[in-house]
Amino acid sequence: MKYVENILGTIGNTPLVKMNVLTSEIEALVLAKYETFNPGNSVKDRMALKMVEEAEEKGLINKGGTIIEGTSGNTGMGLALAAIVKGYKMVCVLSDKQSKEKMDILKAVGCEVVVCPTNVAADDPQSYYSVARKMAEETPNSWYVNQYDNLANSKAHYESTGPEIWEQTDGKVTHFVAGVGTGGTISGVGRFLKEQNPNIKIWGIDTYGSVFKKYHETREFDENEIYPYTTEGIGEDILPKNVDFDVIDGFTKVTDKDAAVYTRRLAKEEGFFLGNSAGAAVKGLLQLKSNFSKEDVVVVLFHDHGSRYVGKIYNDEWMKAHDFM
Ligand code: PMP
């Protein structure tokens, strides 16, 4: 018989899928690391499990305890799966720009969901960062995950996502492209790939309203770069410890409209029903096309699934209200 012990045993080993239509103007082979095959439908299952396992090893969480995290939804889902299997309670603190689907999905897997305003500074007591931290201080036997600065996040990708890409491409990968939020994915994968072959280029996808690109280029934290945006999952108004700027060769910024339009095009033209950051990633990849030559093997990672965006990106009224259609 071939089976896994529980749902956590299905995390990882996601497929690489060739892109055939949207990237046809690029001569290189473009392969999508298709992370929605994880049980929580996102790449975040990998790092969620790793962070919980490391917290258990360090004695930061005990049986029956409460896991608390500020999450845009995907990390919450991954943590919820780990919490169910391992016997913890799960509280997710979200900002109110997150899709209703994400909130309902988290409730479906047993999370308590706390919603905070989006348009406040990260250090404002109302921000979801602050609320999550405070709840953890006030809840007995709780553990605040902090995916931004918890280095088990990028380690998960160093140990699983990176090696998978290396093996699946037979070591032929030349470029890796991924959206950057906490930085865990790009930094862990990037570090692993560069250790195998230092010539591999690592490109980050950023959004307008985020500090990453300018910080990477100037090492200046420019508050003028911070303003509200609709793209979910990527860009930050803080510098998470998981972003290793030295591993990243460059960033490109994608507009909210392009991210939304290209998310829809992925579904219609490739049959890839994915989340908002996938549209940003593929548009960013097209913006970077002068960097790729015919022999190159470009891997782009798609973080999450379209089902979480049916009320937004895949909803005509929402698209029209934002002038995206
Ligand atoms: N896309 C989506 C949909 C996400 O939820 C996240 C995580 N915030 C990212 C991209 C960015 O991944 P990472 O946090 O590993 O940089």
Short mmCIF file of C-alpha atoms and ligand atoms in Angstrom, two decimals:
data_model
loop_
_atom_site.label_atom_id
_atom_site.label_comp_id
_atom_site.label_asym_id
_atom_site.label_seq_id
_atom_site.Cartn_x
_atom_site.Cartn_y
_atom_site.Cartn_z
CA MET A 1 0.00 0.00 0.00
CA LYS A 2 1.16 3.50 -0.75
CA TYR A 3 -0.17 6.22 1.52
CA VAL A 4 0.98 9.05 3.76
CA GLU A 5 0.36 9.22 7.51
CA ASN A 6 -1.70 12.42 7.37
CA ILE A 7 -2.32 15.43 5.14
CA LEU A 8 1.05 16.97 6.01
CA GLY A 9 2.71 14.11 4.13
CA THR A 10 1.38 15.53 0.85
CA ILE A 11 3.27 18.82 1.13
CA GLY A 12 5.89 19.48 -1.56
CA ASN A 13 7.00 17.62 -4.70
CA THR A 14 4.87 19.91 -6.85
CA PRO A 15 5.12 19.70 -10.66
CA LEU A 16 6.98 21.94 -13.09
CA VAL A 17 4.69 22.90 -15.96
CA LYS A 18 5.92 24.38 -19.26
CA MET A 19 4.34 27.69 -20.21
CA ASN A 20 3.27 27.70 -23.85
CA VAL A 21 1.24 30.81 -24.64
CA LEU A 22 1.67 33.84 -22.40
CA THR A 23 5.46 33.77 -22.56
CA SER A 24 5.72 32.95 -26.27
CA GLU A 25 7.69 36.16 -26.93
CA ILE A 26 10.45 34.74 -24.70
CA GLU A 27 12.74 32.28 -26.48
CA ALA A 28 13.93 30.58 -23.28
CA LEU A 29 12.18 27.54 -21.84
CA VAL A 30 9.81 28.92 -19.17
CA LEU A 31 8.67 26.48 -16.50
CA ALA A 32 6.10 27.16 -13.81
CA LYS A 33 6.71 25.71 -10.33
CA TYR A 34 3.07 25.03 -9.67
CA GLU A 35 2.62 25.30 -5.92
CA THR A 36 -1.17 25.01 -5.80
CA PHE A 37 -0.71 21.24 -5.74
CA ASN A 38 0.13 21.53 -2.04
CA PRO A 39 -2.76 20.45 0.23
CA GLY A 40 -3.52 24.02 1.35
CA ASN A 41 -3.28 25.13 -2.31
CA SER A 42 -0.22 27.29 -1.76
CA VAL A 43 3.55 27.24 -1.40
CA LYS A 44 3.09 28.38 2.18
CA ASP A 45 2.28 24.87 3.43
CA ARG A 46 5.99 24.15 3.19
CA MET A 47 7.19 26.93 5.46
CA ALA A 48 4.21 26.70 7.83
CA LEU A 49 5.05 23.09 8.66
CA LYS A 50 8.75 23.87 8.99
CA MET A 51 8.09 26.78 11.37
CA VAL A 52 5.81 24.63 13.57
CA GLU A 53 8.32 21.75 13.63
CA GLU A 54 11.13 24.10 14.62
CA ALA A 55 8.97 25.72 17.33
CA GLU A 56 8.24 22.24 18.73
CA GLU A 57 11.95 21.36 18.71
CA LYS A 58 12.75 24.61 20.53
CA GLY A 59 9.92 24.04 23.04
CA LEU A 60 8.15 27.27 22.00
CA ILE A 61 4.78 25.53 21.72
CA ASN A 62 3.25 22.79 23.84
CA LYS A 63 0.32 20.44 23.24
CA GLY A 64 -3.03 22.24 23.30
CA GLY A 65 -1.32 25.60 22.79
CA THR A 66 -2.39 28.39 20.44
CA ILE A 67 -0.58 29.39 17.27
CA ILE A 68 -1.03 33.09 16.45
CA GLU A 69 -0.01 34.67 13.17
CA GLY A 70 -0.54 37.77 11.09
CA THR A 71 -1.21 36.26 7.68
CA SER A 72 -2.67 37.15 4.31
CA GLY A 73 -4.32 33.76 4.35
CA ASN A 74 -1.98 31.27 2.76
CA THR A 75 0.38 30.92 5.69
CA GLY A 76 -2.69 30.69 7.92
CA MET A 77 -3.98 27.79 5.86
CA GLY A 78 -0.66 25.96 6.07
CA LEU A 79 -0.42 26.59 9.81
CA ALA A 80 -4.05 25.47 10.25
CA LEU A 81 -3.32 22.12 8.60
CA ALA A 82 -0.31 21.62 10.89
CA ALA A 83 -2.38 22.74 13.91
CA ILE A 84 -5.16 20.25 13.14
CA VAL A 85 -2.80 17.30 12.75
CA LYS A 86 -0.66 18.26 15.75
CA GLY A 87 -3.41 19.39 18.12
CA TYR A 88 -3.07 23.18 18.42
CA LYS A 89 -5.54 26.05 18.23
CA MET A 90 -4.97 28.57 15.43
CA VAL A 91 -5.64 32.32 15.36
CA CYS A 92 -5.12 34.28 12.11
CA VAL A 93 -4.88 38.08 12.13
CA LEU A 94 -5.60 39.55 8.68
CA SER A 95 -5.78 42.99 7.12
CA ASP A 96 -9.16 44.00 5.72
CA LYS A 97 -7.95 44.17 2.10
CA GLN A 98 -7.71 40.37 2.02
CA SER A 99 -10.36 38.55 0.04
CA LYS A 100 -13.45 37.27 1.84
CA GLU A 101 -12.77 33.83 0.38
CA LYS A 102 -9.44 33.72 2.22
CA MET A 103 -11.15 34.54 5.51
CA ASP A 104 -13.92 31.96 5.00
CA ILE A 105 -11.40 29.31 3.99
CA LEU A 106 -9.43 29.89 7.19
CA LYS A 107 -12.61 29.56 9.24
CA ALA A 108 -13.41 26.34 7.38
CA VAL A 109 -10.20 24.79 8.69
CA GLY A 110 -10.96 25.85 12.23
CA CYS A 111 -9.09 29.15 12.55
CA GLU A 112 -10.26 32.06 14.63
CA VAL A 113 -10.01 35.06 12.25
CA VAL A 114 -9.28 38.60 13.48
CA VAL A 115 -9.53 41.43 10.90
CA CYS A 116 -7.52 44.69 11.14
CA PRO A 117 -7.42 47.86 8.99
CA THR A 118 -5.00 47.82 6.02
CA ASN A 119 -4.16 51.47 5.68
CA VAL A 120 -2.25 52.03 8.91
CA ALA A 121 1.51 51.99 9.46
CA ALA A 122 3.12 48.68 10.42
CA ASP A 123 3.94 50.03 13.90
CA ASP A 124 0.39 51.37 14.48
CA PRO A 125 -1.28 49.46 17.35
CA GLN A 126 -4.19 48.63 14.98
CA SER A 127 -1.98 47.06 12.30
CA TYR A 128 -2.22 43.33 11.89
CA TYR A 129 1.44 42.97 12.86
CA SER A 130 0.83 44.77 16.17
CA VAL A 131 -2.46 43.03 16.94
CA ALA A 132 -0.98 39.56 16.35
CA ARG A 133 1.99 40.32 18.59
CA LYS A 134 -0.23 41.72 21.38
CA MET A 135 -2.62 38.76 21.27
CA ALA A 136 0.32 36.41 21.63
CA GLU A 137 1.57 38.34 24.68
CA GLU A 138 -1.86 38.11 26.29
CA THR A 139 -2.75 34.49 25.43
CA PRO A 140 -1.30 31.85 27.77
CA ASN A 141 0.55 28.92 26.13
CA SER A 142 0.64 30.68 22.77
CA TRP A 143 3.31 31.09 20.13
CA TYR A 144 3.58 34.04 17.75
CA VAL A 145 4.92 32.63 14.50
CA ASN A 146 6.19 35.84 12.83
CA GLN A 147 6.72 34.52 9.32
CA TYR A 148 8.52 37.75 8.40
CA ASP A 149 11.47 37.30 10.74
CA ASN A 150 11.23 33.56 11.51
CA LEU A 151 14.09 32.12 9.48
CA ALA A 152 12.53 28.64 9.42
CA ASN A 153 10.47 30.20 6.60
CA SER A 154 13.33 30.61 4.12
CA LYS A 155 14.95 27.42 5.46
CA ALA A 156 11.90 25.41 4.33
CA HIS A 157 12.48 26.61 0.77
CA TYR A 158 16.23 26.02 1.04
CA GLU A 159 15.52 22.44 2.08
CA SER A 160 12.59 21.57 -0.20
CA THR A 161 11.55 24.00 -2.96
CA GLY A 162 15.11 24.80 -4.08
CA PRO A 163 16.31 21.17 -4.29
CA GLU A 164 13.11 20.17 -6.13
CA ILE A 165 13.69 22.84 -8.80
CA TRP A 166 17.33 21.82 -9.15
CA GLU A 167 16.44 18.13 -9.57
CA GLN A 168 13.42 18.70 -11.81
CA THR A 169 15.48 20.82 -14.23
CA ASP A 170 18.43 18.42 -14.09
CA GLY A 171 20.55 21.32 -12.85
CA LYS A 172 19.80 23.29 -16.03
CA VAL A 173 17.84 26.14 -14.39
CA THR A 174 19.46 29.50 -15.24
CA HIS A 175 16.94 31.99 -13.77
CA PHE A 176 14.46 31.88 -10.91
CA VAL A 177 11.62 34.41 -10.73
CA ALA A 178 9.27 34.79 -7.75
CA GLY A 179 7.06 37.35 -6.05
CA VAL A 180 8.45 38.64 -2.76
CA GLY A 181 6.40 39.10 0.41
CA THR A 182 8.11 37.74 3.50
CA GLY A 183 11.01 36.85 1.18
CA GLY A 184 11.08 33.24 2.38
CA THR A 185 10.48 31.69 -1.03
CA ILE A 186 12.97 33.71 -3.06
CA SER A 187 15.69 33.75 -0.42
CA GLY A 188 15.57 30.03 0.42
CA VAL A 189 15.30 28.87 -3.19
CA GLY A 190 17.83 31.48 -4.34
CA ARG A 191 20.40 30.53 -1.73
CA PHE A 192 20.13 26.83 -2.56
CA LEU A 193 20.33 27.36 -6.33
CA LYS A 194 23.29 29.75 -6.10
CA GLU A 195 25.17 27.24 -3.97
CA GLN A 196 24.74 24.70 -6.78
CA ASN A 197 25.60 27.20 -9.52
CA PRO A 198 26.54 30.81 -8.65
CA ASN A 199 25.65 31.92 -12.20
CA ILE A 200 21.93 31.33 -11.66
CA LYS A 201 20.11 34.67 -11.58
CA ILE A 202 17.41 35.34 -9.01
CA TRP A 203 14.74 37.93 -9.84
CA GLY A 204 12.18 39.30 -7.39
CA ILE A 205 8.75 40.58 -8.35
CA ASP A 206 7.68 43.64 -6.38
CA THR A 207 4.62 45.87 -6.52
CA TYR A 208 4.08 49.65 -6.62
CA GLY A 209 3.55 50.67 -3.00
CA SER A 210 6.34 48.46 -1.64
CA VAL A 211 9.85 49.26 -0.43
CA PHE A 212 11.76 46.28 -1.82
CA LYS A 213 12.99 47.39 -5.25
CA LYS A 214 14.33 50.75 -4.13
CA TYR A 215 15.89 49.26 -1.00
CA HIS A 216 17.66 46.62 -3.10
CA GLU A 217 19.06 49.26 -5.43
CA THR A 218 19.99 51.96 -2.92
CA ARG A 219 19.90 50.34 0.58
CA GLU A 220 17.66 53.26 1.50
CA PHE A 221 14.34 52.56 3.25
CA ASP A 222 12.21 55.15 1.48
CA GLU A 223 8.83 55.77 3.12
CA ASN A 224 7.66 57.55 -0.04
CA GLU A 225 7.60 54.15 -1.73
CA ILE A 226 4.82 53.05 0.64
CA TYR A 227 1.17 53.49 -0.40
CA PRO A 228 -1.90 51.23 -0.66
CA TYR A 229 -2.10 48.68 -3.48
CA THR A 230 -4.48 45.89 -4.42
CA THR A 231 -2.04 43.11 -5.37
CA GLU A 232 -2.20 40.41 -2.70
CA GLY A 233 0.72 38.50 -1.23
CA ILE A 234 3.70 40.51 -2.50
CA GLY A 235 5.40 43.77 -1.54
CA GLU A 236 5.93 45.09 1.99
CA ASP A 237 6.19 48.28 4.02
CA ILE A 238 8.78 46.62 6.26
CA LEU A 239 12.07 44.77 5.66
CA PRO A 240 11.45 41.18 6.81
CA LYS A 241 14.52 39.26 8.02
CA ASN A 242 13.62 36.53 5.53
CA VAL A 243 14.46 38.76 2.56
CA ASP A 244 18.11 38.10 1.75
CA PHE A 245 18.85 41.04 -0.54
CA ASP A 246 22.30 39.63 -1.39
CA VAL A 247 20.83 36.51 -2.97
CA ILE A 248 18.47 38.55 -5.19
CA ASP A 249 19.99 39.95 -8.39
CA GLY A 250 17.23 42.45 -9.07
CA PHE A 251 13.59 43.40 -8.70
CA THR A 252 10.96 44.49 -11.19
CA LYS A 253 7.72 46.20 -10.15
CA VAL A 254 4.36 45.26 -11.63
CA THR A 255 1.27 47.48 -11.48
CA ASP A 256 -1.96 46.36 -9.79
CA LYS A 257 -3.74 46.45 -13.13
CA ASP A 258 -1.15 44.33 -14.92
CA ALA A 259 -1.11 41.83 -12.04
CA ALA A 260 -4.90 41.49 -12.24
CA VAL A 261 -5.07 41.32 -16.05
CA TYR A 262 -2.28 38.74 -16.28
CA THR A 263 -3.83 36.61 -13.54
CA ARG A 264 -6.92 36.35 -15.74
CA ARG A 265 -4.85 35.68 -18.85
CA LEU A 266 -3.06 32.80 -17.09
CA ALA A 267 -6.42 31.15 -16.46
CA LYS A 268 -7.81 31.71 -19.96
CA GLU A 269 -4.69 31.18 -22.05
CA GLU A 270 -2.70 28.55 -20.13
CA GLY A 271 -5.44 26.91 -18.05
CA PHE A 272 -3.58 28.05 -14.93
CA PHE A 273 -6.26 29.08 -12.39
CA LEU A 274 -4.05 30.95 -9.95
CA GLY A 275 -3.87 33.78 -7.46
CA ASN A 276 -3.12 37.44 -7.96
CA SER A 277 0.63 37.21 -7.37
CA ALA A 278 0.96 34.70 -10.24
CA GLY A 279 -0.24 37.39 -12.65
CA ALA A 280 2.33 39.78 -11.20
CA ALA A 281 5.04 37.13 -11.53
CA VAL A 282 4.34 36.35 -15.18
CA LYS A 283 4.04 40.04 -16.15
CA GLY A 284 7.30 40.71 -14.29
CA LEU A 285 8.92 37.87 -16.19
CA LEU A 286 7.83 39.46 -19.47
CA GLN A 287 9.27 42.80 -18.30
CA LEU A 288 12.58 41.01 -17.73
CA LYS A 289 12.68 39.30 -21.13
CA SER A 290 15.83 41.05 -22.37
CA ASN A 291 17.71 39.10 -19.69
CA PHE A 292 16.82 35.68 -21.11
CA SER A 293 18.40 33.95 -24.11
CA LYS A 294 17.32 30.92 -26.13
CA GLU A 295 19.28 28.33 -24.15
CA ASP A 296 18.05 29.58 -20.77
CA VAL A 297 15.74 27.67 -18.45
CA VAL A 298 13.61 30.13 -16.49
CA VAL A 299 11.60 28.87 -13.52
CA VAL A 300 8.77 31.08 -12.27
CA LEU A 301 7.03 30.12 -9.04
CA PHE A 302 3.27 30.50 -8.71
CA HIS A 303 2.30 30.78 -5.06
CA ASP A 304 -1.43 30.14 -4.74
CA HIS A 305 -4.76 29.14 -6.26
CA GLY A 306 -7.49 31.09 -8.09
CA SER A 307 -10.29 29.91 -5.80
CA ARG A 308 -9.21 32.51 -3.24
CA TYR A 309 -9.88 35.34 -5.70
CA VAL A 310 -13.28 34.54 -7.23
CA GLY A 311 -14.83 37.59 -5.54
CA LYS A 312 -12.02 39.88 -6.76
CA ILE A 313 -9.75 39.25 -9.75
CA TYR A 314 -12.21 36.76 -11.27
CA ASN A 315 -15.20 39.02 -10.64
CA ASP A 316 -16.04 41.48 -13.45
CA GLU A 317 -17.65 44.05 -11.13
CA TRP A 318 -14.61 44.13 -8.87
CA MET A 319 -12.32 44.47 -11.90
CA LYS A 320 -14.41 47.31 -13.34
CA ALA A 321 -14.64 49.11 -9.99
CA HIS A 322 -10.82 49.16 -9.94
CA ASP A 323 -10.50 50.23 -13.59
CA PHE A 324 -8.78 46.96 -14.42
CA MET A 325 -11.32 46.06 -17.14
N1 PMP B 1 2.09 35.29 -3.32
C1 PMP B 1 1.16 35.01 -2.40
C2 PMP B 1 -0.24 34.79 -2.84
C3 PMP B 1 1.51 34.95 -1.04
O1 PMP B 1 0.58 34.67 -0.12
C4 PMP B 1 2.84 35.22 -0.66
C5 PMP B 1 3.20 35.23 0.78
N2 PMP B 1 2.96 36.49 1.39
C6 PMP B 1 3.78 35.53 -1.65
C7 PMP B 1 3.36 35.53 -2.98
C8 PMP B 1 5.22 35.86 -1.33
O2 PMP B 1 5.94 34.76 -0.83
P1 PMP B 1 7.04 34.96 0.27
O3 PMP B 1 6.35 35.40 1.52
O4 PMP B 1 7.70 33.63 0.45
O5 PMP B 1 8.00 36.00 -0.19
#
